[in-house]
CSV table of C-alpha atoms in Angstrom, one decimal:
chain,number,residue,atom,x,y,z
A,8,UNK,CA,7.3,6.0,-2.9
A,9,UNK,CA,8.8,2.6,-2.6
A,10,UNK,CA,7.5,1.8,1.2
A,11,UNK,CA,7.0,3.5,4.3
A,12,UNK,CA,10.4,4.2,6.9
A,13,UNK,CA,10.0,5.1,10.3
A,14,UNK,CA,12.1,7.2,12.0
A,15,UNK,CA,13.6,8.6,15.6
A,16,UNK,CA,11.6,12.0,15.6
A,17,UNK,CA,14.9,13.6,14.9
A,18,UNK,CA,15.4,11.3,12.6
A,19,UNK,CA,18.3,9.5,14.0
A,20,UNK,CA,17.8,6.2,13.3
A,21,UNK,CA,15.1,4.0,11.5
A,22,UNK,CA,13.1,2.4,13.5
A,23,UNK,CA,11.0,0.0,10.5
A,24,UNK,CA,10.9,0.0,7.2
A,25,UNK,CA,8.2,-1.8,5.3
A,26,UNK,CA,8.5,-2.1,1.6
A,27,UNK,CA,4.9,-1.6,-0.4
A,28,UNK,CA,5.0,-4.8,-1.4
A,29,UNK,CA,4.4,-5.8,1.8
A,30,UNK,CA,1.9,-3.0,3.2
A,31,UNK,CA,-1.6,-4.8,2.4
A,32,UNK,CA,-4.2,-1.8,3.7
A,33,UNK,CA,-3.8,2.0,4.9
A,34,UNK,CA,-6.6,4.0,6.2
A,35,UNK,CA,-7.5,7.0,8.3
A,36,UNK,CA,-9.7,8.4,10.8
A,37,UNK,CA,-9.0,12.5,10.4
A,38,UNK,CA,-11.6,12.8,13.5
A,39,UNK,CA,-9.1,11.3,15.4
A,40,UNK,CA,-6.1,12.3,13.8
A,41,UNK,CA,-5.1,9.1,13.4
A,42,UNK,CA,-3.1,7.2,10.2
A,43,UNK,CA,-2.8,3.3,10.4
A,44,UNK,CA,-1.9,0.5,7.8
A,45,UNK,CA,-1.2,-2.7,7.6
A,46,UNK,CA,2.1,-5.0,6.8
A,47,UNK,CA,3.9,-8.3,6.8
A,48,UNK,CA,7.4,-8.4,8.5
A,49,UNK,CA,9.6,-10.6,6.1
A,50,UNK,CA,10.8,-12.4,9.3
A,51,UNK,CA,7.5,-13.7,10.2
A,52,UNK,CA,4.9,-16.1,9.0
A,53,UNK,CA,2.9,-15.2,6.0
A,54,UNK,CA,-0.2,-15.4,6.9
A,55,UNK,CA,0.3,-12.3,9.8
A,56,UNK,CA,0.6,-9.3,9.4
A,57,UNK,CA,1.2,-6.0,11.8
A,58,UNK,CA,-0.8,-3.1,12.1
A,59,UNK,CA,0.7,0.2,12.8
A,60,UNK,CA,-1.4,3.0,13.7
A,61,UNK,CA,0.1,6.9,14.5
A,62,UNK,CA,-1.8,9.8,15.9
A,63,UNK,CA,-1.1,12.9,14.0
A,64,UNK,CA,-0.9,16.7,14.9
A,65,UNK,CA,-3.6,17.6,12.4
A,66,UNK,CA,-6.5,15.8,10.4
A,67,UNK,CA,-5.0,17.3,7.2
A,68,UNK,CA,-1.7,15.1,7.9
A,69,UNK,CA,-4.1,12.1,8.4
A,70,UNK,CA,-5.8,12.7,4.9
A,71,UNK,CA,-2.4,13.5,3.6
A,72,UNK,CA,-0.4,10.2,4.1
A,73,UNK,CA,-3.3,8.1,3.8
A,74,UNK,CA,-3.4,10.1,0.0
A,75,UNK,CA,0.3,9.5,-0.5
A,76,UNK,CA,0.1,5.8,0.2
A,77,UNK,CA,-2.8,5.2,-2.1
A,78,UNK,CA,-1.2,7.3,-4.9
A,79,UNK,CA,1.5,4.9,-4.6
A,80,UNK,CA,-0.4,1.7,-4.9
A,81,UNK,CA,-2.5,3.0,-7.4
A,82,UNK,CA,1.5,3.9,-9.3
A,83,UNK,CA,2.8,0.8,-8.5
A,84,UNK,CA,-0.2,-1.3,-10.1
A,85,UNK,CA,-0.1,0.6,-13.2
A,86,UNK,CA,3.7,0.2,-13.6
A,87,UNK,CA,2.9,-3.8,-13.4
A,88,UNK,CA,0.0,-3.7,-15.7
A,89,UNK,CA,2.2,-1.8,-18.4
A,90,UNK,CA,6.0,-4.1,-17.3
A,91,UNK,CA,3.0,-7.0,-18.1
A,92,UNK,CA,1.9,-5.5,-21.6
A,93,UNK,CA,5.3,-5.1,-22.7
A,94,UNK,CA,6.2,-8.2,-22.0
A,95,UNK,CA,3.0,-10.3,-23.2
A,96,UNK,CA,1.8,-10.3,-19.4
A,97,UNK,CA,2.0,-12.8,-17.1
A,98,UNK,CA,0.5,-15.5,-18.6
A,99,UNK,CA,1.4,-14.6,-22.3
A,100,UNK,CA,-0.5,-12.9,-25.2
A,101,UNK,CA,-4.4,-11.9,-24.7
A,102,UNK,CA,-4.7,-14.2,-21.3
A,103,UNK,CA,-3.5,-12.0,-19.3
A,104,UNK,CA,-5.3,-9.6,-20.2
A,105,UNK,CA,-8.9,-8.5,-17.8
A,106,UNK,CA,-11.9,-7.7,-19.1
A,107,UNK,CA,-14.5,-5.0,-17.6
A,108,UNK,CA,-18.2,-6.4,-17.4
A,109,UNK,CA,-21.1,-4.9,-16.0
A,110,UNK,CA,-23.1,-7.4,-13.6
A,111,UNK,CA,-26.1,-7.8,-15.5
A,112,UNK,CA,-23.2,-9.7,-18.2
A,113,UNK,CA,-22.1,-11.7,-15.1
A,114,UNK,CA,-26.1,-12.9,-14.2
């Protein structure tokens, strides 16, 4: 998954497209059926971003993309982390590497 496309119901045309670099927050409410996230449109300022919410047919397809868009961040940031460690990270050797601490070490 490189983004999310949205199409004509018959899939005709697109109607967006919003690469996952630019989605910033998905969620659900399966109550409701409902499956939004947010994104910035490359044409506008930075700072704003859209939110796009879609009722679904079922609370399972709600779950489902909401799952699928996750899995993909989740992919994506781990595909960085390791393009990073084969390249000496961003910032070069052992900086860029992060550490785990529990919060009692951070008191």
């Amino acid at each position: 998954l490189t983004g999310i496309t949205i199409t004509s119901c018959k899939h005709q045309h697109v109607l967006m497209t919003h690469t996952l670099k630019r989605i910033s927050y998905a969620t659900c409410d399966p109550a409701s059926c409902l499956f939004s996230f947010m994104a910035r449109d490359p044409a506008s300022p930075p700072h704003l971003q859209e939110c796009h919410t879609f009722r679904l047919a079922t609370p399972h397809q709600a779950e489902e993309l909401n799952t699928i868009v996750g899995t993909a961040f989740r992919v994506a940031y781990a595909l960085q982390i390791q393009r990073e460690n084969k390249t000496g990270g961003r910032f070069g050797g052992k900086q860029g590497l992060i550490t785990s601490r529990s919060a009692e070490d951070l008191l």
